[in-house]
Amino acid sequence: MTLAQGRPYAAIPGPSVLPDRVLRAMQRPAPNIYEGEIVELSATLWPDLRALAGTKGHVAAYVCNGHGLWEATTANLFSRGDAVLVLASGRFGLAWAGHLRAMGVAVQLMDCGISSNPDWAALEQRLRDDRARTIRAVLTTHVDTASSVKTDIPRLRQALDAAGHPALLGVDCIASMGCDVFRMDDWGVDFAFAASQKGLMTPAGMGFVWFNARAEAAGQQADLRTPYWAWGPRAHATEFWQLWHGTVPTHHVYALREALDMIGEEGLPAIWRRHAILARSVWAAFEAWGAGNPRIRLNVPDPGHRAHAVTAARIGAPDGARLRAWVEAETGVTLGVGLGMESPEDPQASGFLRVAHMGHVNAHMTLGALAAMQAGLEALGIPHGPGAMAAATRVVAQA
Ligand SMILES: *Cc1c(COP(=O)(O)O)cnc(C)c1O
């Protein structure tokens, strides 16, 4: 019989769980957008957004989702025919490259597979070989949400520096901002971006681009810029409407204010640690299950290259899809689908799933999701090793 009644839990990598505080903050009438509370409250967001990304640089805010941010950054930085190097480690990196290409940018793709970081020596060589310095930017996801690969951004900076290459470094932090450690200025990142519905615990519909003076200067000649996406008037707004290039997304702003308060109260170091511990508890469970079934394994072998916000795993086809369906119907937990691991027509595609541990998530939620999966493996007769719950709880107990 189903035991799914009760509060549902969508353990999918975005949209993430909305805190009750954030929902309550949105429960109010539409404000006057010309003066008063919303204008004053908006101004308080910018310093907190800078602190979140670890930068003293500029912030441009958009009414858009993550796909919009790919377009926003491309429009501000590049002209038709400009060359960029995209390091892709999963479906999201590839999709970003697709957007750049569609807008006329000459994309050089370094496909790093779906389970590891780039070959750093090969990257360095490629940058050295670009003698004419035509590559204007090196672009990568911090975390590719499909594969759950986390790219070592300081190592990437080091590769650029070692090659003496002046390309901009741009990072998609949509899946990692507010979950994994990210320090834009310390790491020498020139621009980065994040959307509201993942680590920022706010409904989808707001996007943020952080950029430094170097990126701003490099984009001065960009011929892809359009009035809506132009980041300058947003980042250097002298009138309130310019911040969002039109009507402020009123209720999202209230929601984000509350979410940033929550982030401030917990503190980023504690938030990063919480995500790291919850991630390790998920990894421990999968490792124990996999010890009794070679088909079950984490997608990323090296723990140092695994995201702290989402974990992609193989269960084996068709058991990944069966397990997800069972867990949702019988326990009220929705797990993420496998994304970009195999082509959708491939029968192996139903062998993957993702567990999100992103944003407003605590130990009982993650341990509960793992226990629901344990029950599903047993109910469906999917072979698995013993001791997964003990392994996961031990990570939490020893934290
Ligand atoms: C979610 C995500 C996107 C796309 O964001 P949407 O809001 O779905 O458009 C892009 N990149 C990464 C790394 C993501 O996690």
Coordinates of C-alpha atoms and ligand atoms in Angstrom, one line a residue:
M1 CA 0.0 0.0 0.0
T2 CA 1.2 3.5 -0.6
L3 CA 2.7 5.4 2.3
A4 CA 3.1 8.6 0.2
Q5 CA 0.5 10.7 2.0
G6 CA 2.2 13.5 4.1
R7 CA 4.5 16.3 3.0
P8 CA 6.0 15.4 -0.4
Y9 CA 9.7 15.8 -1.0
A10 CA 11.0 16.6 -4.5
A11 CA 14.7 15.6 -4.2
I12 CA 15.3 16.9 -7.8
P13 CA 18.1 19.2 -8.7
G14 CA 15.9 22.2 -9.2
P15 CA 13.5 23.6 -8.5
S16 CA 14.7 22.9 -5.0
V17 CA 12.6 22.8 -1.8
L18 CA 11.0 26.2 -1.0
P19 CA 11.3 27.1 2.7
D20 CA 8.1 28.0 4.4
R21 CA 9.7 31.3 5.3
V22 CA 10.2 32.1 1.6
L23 CA 6.7 31.1 0.7
R24 CA 5.3 33.3 3.5
A25 CA 7.3 36.2 2.4
M26 CA 5.6 36.1 -1.0
Q27 CA 2.1 36.0 0.5
R28 CA 1.2 39.7 0.2
P29 CA -0.5 42.1 -2.1
A30 CA 1.3 43.6 -5.1
P31 CA 3.3 46.6 -4.0
N32 CA 3.7 50.1 -5.5
I33 CA 6.8 49.7 -7.8
Y34 CA 7.6 53.4 -8.0
E35 CA 8.5 54.1 -4.4
G36 CA 8.4 52.6 -0.9
E37 CA 9.2 49.2 0.5
I38 CA 10.0 47.3 -2.7
V39 CA 12.4 50.0 -3.8
E40 CA 14.2 50.1 -0.5
L41 CA 14.2 46.3 0.0
S42 CA 15.6 45.7 -3.5
A43 CA 18.7 47.8 -2.7
T44 CA 19.5 45.5 0.2
L45 CA 19.9 42.5 -2.2
W46 CA 23.0 43.6 -4.0
P47 CA 25.6 43.5 -1.2
D48 CA 24.3 40.1 -0.1
L49 CA 24.5 38.8 -3.7
R50 CA 28.1 40.0 -3.9
A51 CA 29.0 38.3 -0.7
L52 CA 27.3 35.1 -1.9
A53 CA 29.6 34.8 -4.9
G54 CA 32.6 36.1 -3.1
T55 CA 33.1 39.2 -5.3
K56 CA 33.5 42.9 -5.1
G57 CA 32.5 43.1 -8.8
H58 CA 29.2 44.0 -10.5
V59 CA 25.9 42.2 -10.3
A60 CA 23.3 42.3 -13.1
A61 CA 19.9 40.8 -12.2
Y62 CA 17.4 39.4 -14.8
V63 CA 13.9 38.1 -14.9
C64 CA 14.9 34.8 -16.4
N65 CA 15.9 31.2 -15.8
G66 CA 19.3 29.6 -16.3
H67 CA 18.9 29.3 -20.1
G68 CA 18.3 33.1 -20.1
L69 CA 21.7 33.6 -18.3
W70 CA 23.5 31.7 -21.1
E71 CA 22.0 34.2 -23.5
A72 CA 22.6 37.2 -21.2
T73 CA 26.3 36.5 -20.8
T74 CA 26.8 35.7 -24.5
A75 CA 25.1 38.9 -25.6
N76 CA 27.3 41.0 -23.3
L77 CA 30.6 39.5 -24.1
F78 CA 30.8 38.4 -27.7
S79 CA 30.5 39.3 -31.3
R80 CA 29.6 37.0 -34.1
G81 CA 32.6 34.9 -35.0
D82 CA 34.4 35.3 -31.7
A83 CA 36.1 32.1 -30.5
V84 CA 35.4 30.6 -27.1
L85 CA 36.5 27.3 -25.5
V86 CA 33.8 25.4 -23.7
L87 CA 34.8 22.6 -21.3
A88 CA 31.8 20.4 -21.0
S89 CA 31.3 17.6 -18.5
G90 CA 27.7 16.8 -19.1
R91 CA 24.5 17.8 -20.7
F92 CA 24.5 21.4 -19.3
G93 CA 27.9 22.3 -20.6
L94 CA 26.9 20.9 -24.0
A95 CA 23.7 22.9 -24.0
W96 CA 25.5 26.1 -23.1
A97 CA 27.8 25.5 -26.1
G98 CA 24.7 25.0 -28.2
H99 CA 23.4 28.4 -27.2
L100 CA 26.7 30.1 -27.9
R101 CA 26.8 28.5 -31.3
A102 CA 23.2 29.5 -32.1
M103 CA 24.1 33.1 -31.4
G104 CA 27.0 33.0 -33.8
V105 CA 29.9 32.4 -31.5
A106 CA 32.6 30.1 -32.8
V107 CA 32.7 27.4 -30.1
Q108 CA 35.6 25.1 -29.6
L109 CA 34.4 22.2 -27.5
M110 CA 36.5 20.2 -25.2
D111 CA 34.3 17.3 -24.3
C112 CA 35.5 16.1 -20.9
G113 CA 33.1 13.1 -20.8
I114 CA 30.5 12.8 -18.0
S115 CA 32.5 11.5 -15.1
S116 CA 35.7 13.5 -14.6
N117 CA 37.5 16.8 -14.8
P118 CA 39.3 18.0 -17.9
D119 CA 42.7 16.7 -18.8
W120 CA 44.6 19.7 -17.4
A121 CA 47.8 19.1 -19.4
A122 CA 45.8 18.8 -22.6
L123 CA 44.0 22.0 -21.8
E124 CA 47.1 23.9 -21.0
Q125 CA 48.7 22.7 -24.3
R126 CA 45.6 23.8 -26.2
L127 CA 45.8 27.3 -24.7
R128 CA 49.5 27.5 -25.5
D129 CA 48.8 26.4 -29.0
D130 CA 46.4 29.3 -29.4
R131 CA 49.4 31.5 -30.3
A132 CA 47.3 34.3 -31.9
R133 CA 45.2 34.4 -28.6
T134 CA 42.0 34.1 -30.5
I135 CA 40.1 32.3 -27.7
R136 CA 38.3 35.1 -25.9
A137 CA 36.9 33.1 -23.0
V138 CA 37.2 29.7 -21.4
L139 CA 33.7 28.6 -20.2
T140 CA 32.7 25.8 -17.9
T141 CA 30.0 24.6 -15.5
H142 CA 31.1 24.6 -11.8
V143 CA 28.8 21.7 -11.4
D144 CA 27.2 20.0 -14.4
T145 CA 23.8 19.1 -12.9
A146 CA 23.3 16.2 -15.3
S147 CA 26.5 14.3 -14.5
S148 CA 27.1 15.8 -11.0
V149 CA 30.7 16.5 -12.1
K150 CA 32.3 19.4 -10.2
T151 CA 35.0 21.2 -12.1
D152 CA 38.1 22.4 -10.1
I153 CA 37.9 26.1 -10.9
P154 CA 41.1 27.1 -9.1
R155 CA 42.9 24.4 -11.2
L156 CA 41.4 25.8 -14.3
R157 CA 42.6 29.3 -13.4
Q158 CA 46.1 27.8 -12.9
A159 CA 46.0 26.3 -16.4
L160 CA 45.1 29.6 -17.9
D161 CA 47.9 31.3 -15.9
A162 CA 50.4 28.6 -16.7
A163 CA 49.7 29.0 -20.4
G164 CA 49.9 32.8 -20.0
H165 CA 46.5 33.0 -21.8
P166 CA 44.4 36.2 -21.4
A167 CA 41.0 34.6 -22.1
L168 CA 38.2 35.4 -19.7
L169 CA 37.2 32.7 -17.3
G170 CA 33.4 32.3 -17.1
V171 CA 31.6 29.8 -14.8
D172 CA 28.0 28.6 -14.8
C173 CA 27.3 28.3 -11.0
I174 CA 23.6 27.6 -11.4
A175 CA 23.7 24.2 -9.6
S176 CA 26.5 25.1 -7.1
M177 CA 25.9 28.7 -5.9
G178 CA 25.0 28.5 -2.2
C179 CA 25.9 24.8 -2.0
D180 CA 29.5 24.2 -3.0
V181 CA 32.4 26.5 -2.1
F182 CA 32.8 29.3 -4.7
R183 CA 35.0 32.3 -4.3
M184 CA 34.8 34.3 -7.5
D185 CA 37.5 37.0 -6.8
D186 CA 39.9 34.7 -5.0
W187 CA 39.7 32.1 -7.8
G188 CA 40.3 34.6 -10.6
V189 CA 36.9 34.1 -12.2
D190 CA 35.9 37.0 -14.5
F191 CA 32.2 36.3 -14.6
A192 CA 29.8 33.8 -13.1
F193 CA 26.0 33.3 -12.9
A194 CA 23.3 31.6 -10.9
A195 CA 19.5 31.3 -11.1
S196 CA 17.1 31.5 -8.2
Q197 CA 15.6 28.1 -8.0
K198 CA 18.5 25.9 -6.9
G199 CA 20.8 26.8 -3.9
L200 CA 19.0 30.1 -3.6
M201 CA 15.8 28.4 -2.4
T202 CA 13.5 30.8 -4.4
P203 CA 11.1 30.0 -7.2
A204 CA 12.5 29.9 -10.8
G205 CA 12.4 33.3 -12.5
M206 CA 15.4 35.3 -11.4
G207 CA 18.9 35.1 -12.7
F208 CA 22.1 36.9 -11.6
V209 CA 25.4 37.6 -13.4
W210 CA 28.4 38.6 -11.5
F211 CA 31.2 40.2 -13.6
N212 CA 34.4 42.0 -12.9
A213 CA 36.0 45.0 -14.6
R214 CA 38.0 42.8 -17.0
A215 CA 34.8 41.1 -18.3
E216 CA 33.1 44.5 -18.6
A217 CA 36.0 45.9 -20.6
A218 CA 36.2 42.8 -22.8
G219 CA 32.6 43.1 -23.6
Q220 CA 32.6 46.8 -24.7
Q221 CA 32.7 45.9 -28.4
A222 CA 30.2 43.0 -28.2
D223 CA 27.9 43.2 -31.2
L224 CA 25.5 40.6 -29.8
R225 CA 24.3 43.0 -27.1
T226 CA 20.6 43.9 -27.1
P227 CA 18.8 46.4 -24.9
Y228 CA 17.2 43.8 -22.7
W229 CA 20.3 41.7 -22.0
A230 CA 22.8 44.6 -21.6
W231 CA 24.3 44.2 -18.2
G232 CA 25.7 47.7 -17.9
P233 CA 22.5 49.6 -17.2
R234 CA 21.4 47.0 -14.8
A235 CA 24.6 46.8 -12.8
H236 CA 25.1 50.6 -12.9
A237 CA 21.4 51.6 -12.6
T238 CA 20.7 55.1 -11.7
E239 CA 16.9 54.6 -11.8
F240 CA 15.0 51.8 -10.1
W241 CA 13.4 50.4 -13.2
Q242 CA 16.8 49.8 -14.7
L243 CA 17.7 47.2 -12.1
W244 CA 15.4 44.7 -13.8
H245 CA 14.9 46.5 -17.1
G246 CA 11.2 46.9 -16.5
T247 CA 8.8 45.8 -13.8
V248 CA 10.6 44.4 -10.7
P249 CA 9.7 40.8 -10.1
T250 CA 8.0 41.9 -7.0
H251 CA 7.2 38.6 -5.1
H252 CA 10.5 37.0 -6.2
V253 CA 12.3 39.9 -4.6
Y254 CA 10.5 39.4 -1.3
A255 CA 11.3 35.7 -1.6
L256 CA 14.9 36.3 -2.3
R257 CA 15.2 38.7 0.5
E258 CA 14.0 36.1 2.9
A259 CA 16.3 33.4 1.4
L260 CA 19.3 35.6 1.7
D261 CA 18.4 36.3 5.3
M262 CA 18.3 32.6 5.9
I263 CA 21.7 32.2 4.2
G264 CA 23.1 35.0 6.3
E265 CA 21.8 33.5 9.5
E266 CA 23.3 30.1 8.8
G267 CA 26.4 31.5 7.3
L268 CA 28.0 30.3 4.1
P269 CA 30.8 28.2 5.7
A270 CA 28.1 26.2 7.6
I271 CA 26.0 25.9 4.5
W272 CA 28.9 24.6 2.5
R273 CA 29.7 22.1 5.3
R274 CA 26.1 20.9 5.5
H275 CA 26.0 20.2 1.8
A276 CA 29.3 18.4 2.0
I277 CA 28.1 16.1 4.8
L278 CA 24.8 15.4 3.2
A279 CA 26.5 14.6 -0.1
R280 CA 28.9 12.2 1.7
S281 CA 26.0 10.4 3.3
V282 CA 24.5 9.8 -0.1
W283 CA 27.8 8.6 -1.5
A284 CA 28.2 6.2 1.4
A285 CA 24.8 4.7 0.8
F286 CA 25.5 4.2 -2.9
E287 CA 28.9 2.6 -2.2
A288 CA 27.3 0.1 0.2
W289 CA 24.5 -0.7 -2.3
G290 CA 27.0 -1.1 -5.1
A291 CA 29.2 -3.5 -3.1
G292 CA 26.4 -6.1 -3.6
N293 CA 25.5 -5.1 -7.2
P294 CA 28.2 -4.0 -9.7
R295 CA 25.5 -2.2 -11.7
I296 CA 24.9 0.3 -8.9
R297 CA 27.6 3.0 -8.8
L298 CA 28.2 6.6 -8.5
N299 CA 28.7 8.4 -11.8
V300 CA 31.8 10.3 -10.6
P301 CA 34.5 8.0 -9.3
D302 CA 36.7 10.7 -7.7
P303 CA 35.0 12.2 -4.6
G304 CA 36.9 15.5 -5.2
H305 CA 35.1 15.9 -8.5
R306 CA 31.6 15.2 -7.1
A307 CA 29.1 18.0 -6.6
H308 CA 27.8 18.7 -3.1
A309 CA 24.3 19.6 -4.4
V310 CA 23.4 16.6 -6.5
T311 CA 24.5 13.1 -7.0
A312 CA 24.1 11.2 -10.3
A313 CA 24.2 7.4 -10.1
R314 CA 23.8 4.3 -12.2
I315 CA 21.4 1.6 -11.0
G316 CA 21.2 -0.3 -14.3
A317 CA 18.3 -0.3 -16.8
P318 CA 15.5 -0.5 -16.3
D319 CA 15.9 -0.5 -12.5
G320 CA 16.7 3.3 -12.3
A321 CA 13.3 4.2 -13.7
R322 CA 11.6 1.5 -11.7
L323 CA 13.1 2.6 -8.4
R324 CA 12.3 6.3 -9.1
A325 CA 8.6 5.4 -9.8
W326 CA 8.3 3.1 -6.8
V327 CA 9.9 5.7 -4.4
E328 CA 7.6 8.4 -5.6
A329 CA 4.4 6.4 -5.6
E330 CA 5.0 4.6 -2.3
T331 CA 7.0 7.0 -0.2
G332 CA 6.3 10.5 -1.5
V333 CA 9.9 11.2 -2.5
T334 CA 10.6 12.3 -6.1
L335 CA 14.1 11.6 -7.3
G336 CA 15.7 13.2 -10.3
V337 CA 15.8 11.6 -13.7
G338 CA 19.0 10.7 -15.4
L339 CA 19.9 13.4 -17.8
G340 CA 22.3 13.1 -20.8
M341 CA 23.9 9.9 -19.6
E342 CA 22.8 8.0 -22.6
S343 CA 20.6 9.2 -25.5
P344 CA 17.0 8.9 -24.6
E345 CA 16.3 6.1 -27.1
D346 CA 19.1 4.0 -25.6
P347 CA 17.6 1.3 -23.4
Q348 CA 20.4 2.0 -20.9
A349 CA 18.9 5.5 -20.4
S350 CA 16.4 4.2 -17.8
G351 CA 19.3 3.0 -15.7
F352 CA 20.3 6.4 -14.2
L353 CA 18.9 8.6 -11.5
R354 CA 19.9 11.7 -9.5
V355 CA 19.4 12.5 -5.9
A356 CA 19.4 16.2 -5.1
H357 CA 20.7 17.5 -1.7
M358 CA 20.5 21.1 -2.7
G359 CA 19.4 24.2 -0.8
H360 CA 16.8 23.9 2.0
V361 CA 17.7 20.3 2.9
N362 CA 18.6 18.9 6.3
A363 CA 19.8 15.5 7.5
H364 CA 16.4 14.0 8.1
M365 CA 15.4 14.8 4.5
T366 CA 18.4 13.3 2.9
L367 CA 18.5 10.2 5.2
G368 CA 14.8 9.9 4.6
A369 CA 15.2 9.9 0.9
L370 CA 18.0 7.3 1.2
A371 CA 15.8 5.1 3.4
A372 CA 13.0 5.4 0.9
M373 CA 15.4 4.2 -1.8
Q374 CA 16.5 1.3 0.5
A375 CA 12.9 0.3 0.9
G376 CA 12.4 0.5 -2.9
L377 CA 15.4 -1.7 -3.7
E378 CA 14.1 -4.3 -1.3
A379 CA 10.5 -4.1 -2.5
L380 CA 11.5 -4.4 -6.2
G381 CA 14.0 -7.1 -5.6
I382 CA 16.9 -5.1 -7.0
P383 CA 20.1 -6.7 -5.8
H384 CA 22.1 -4.4 -3.5
G385 CA 24.8 -4.7 -0.8
P386 CA 23.9 -4.4 2.9
G387 CA 24.7 -1.6 5.4
A388 CA 23.8 1.4 3.3
M389 CA 21.7 3.0 6.0
A390 CA 24.3 2.4 8.6
A391 CA 26.9 3.9 6.3
A392 CA 24.8 7.0 5.6
T393 CA 23.8 7.6 9.2
R394 CA 27.5 7.2 10.3
V395 CA 28.5 10.1 8.1
V396 CA 25.9 12.2 9.8
A397 CA 26.7 10.9 13.3
Q398 CA 30.4 11.7 12.9
A399 CA 29.9 15.1 11.3
Ligands
LIG1 C1 19.5 24.2 -14.0 C2 20.7 24.5 -14.7 C3 20.7 25.2 -15.9 C4 19.4 25.6 -16.6 O1 18.6 26.4 -15.8 P1 17.1 26.6 -16.2 O2 16.6 27.5 -15.0 O3 16.5 25.2 -16.2 O4 17.0 27.3 -17.5 C5 21.9 25.5 -16.5 N1 23.1 25.2 -16.0 C6 23.2 24.5 -14.9 C7 24.5 24.1 -14.3 C8 22.0 24.1 -14.2 O5 22.1 23.4 -13.1

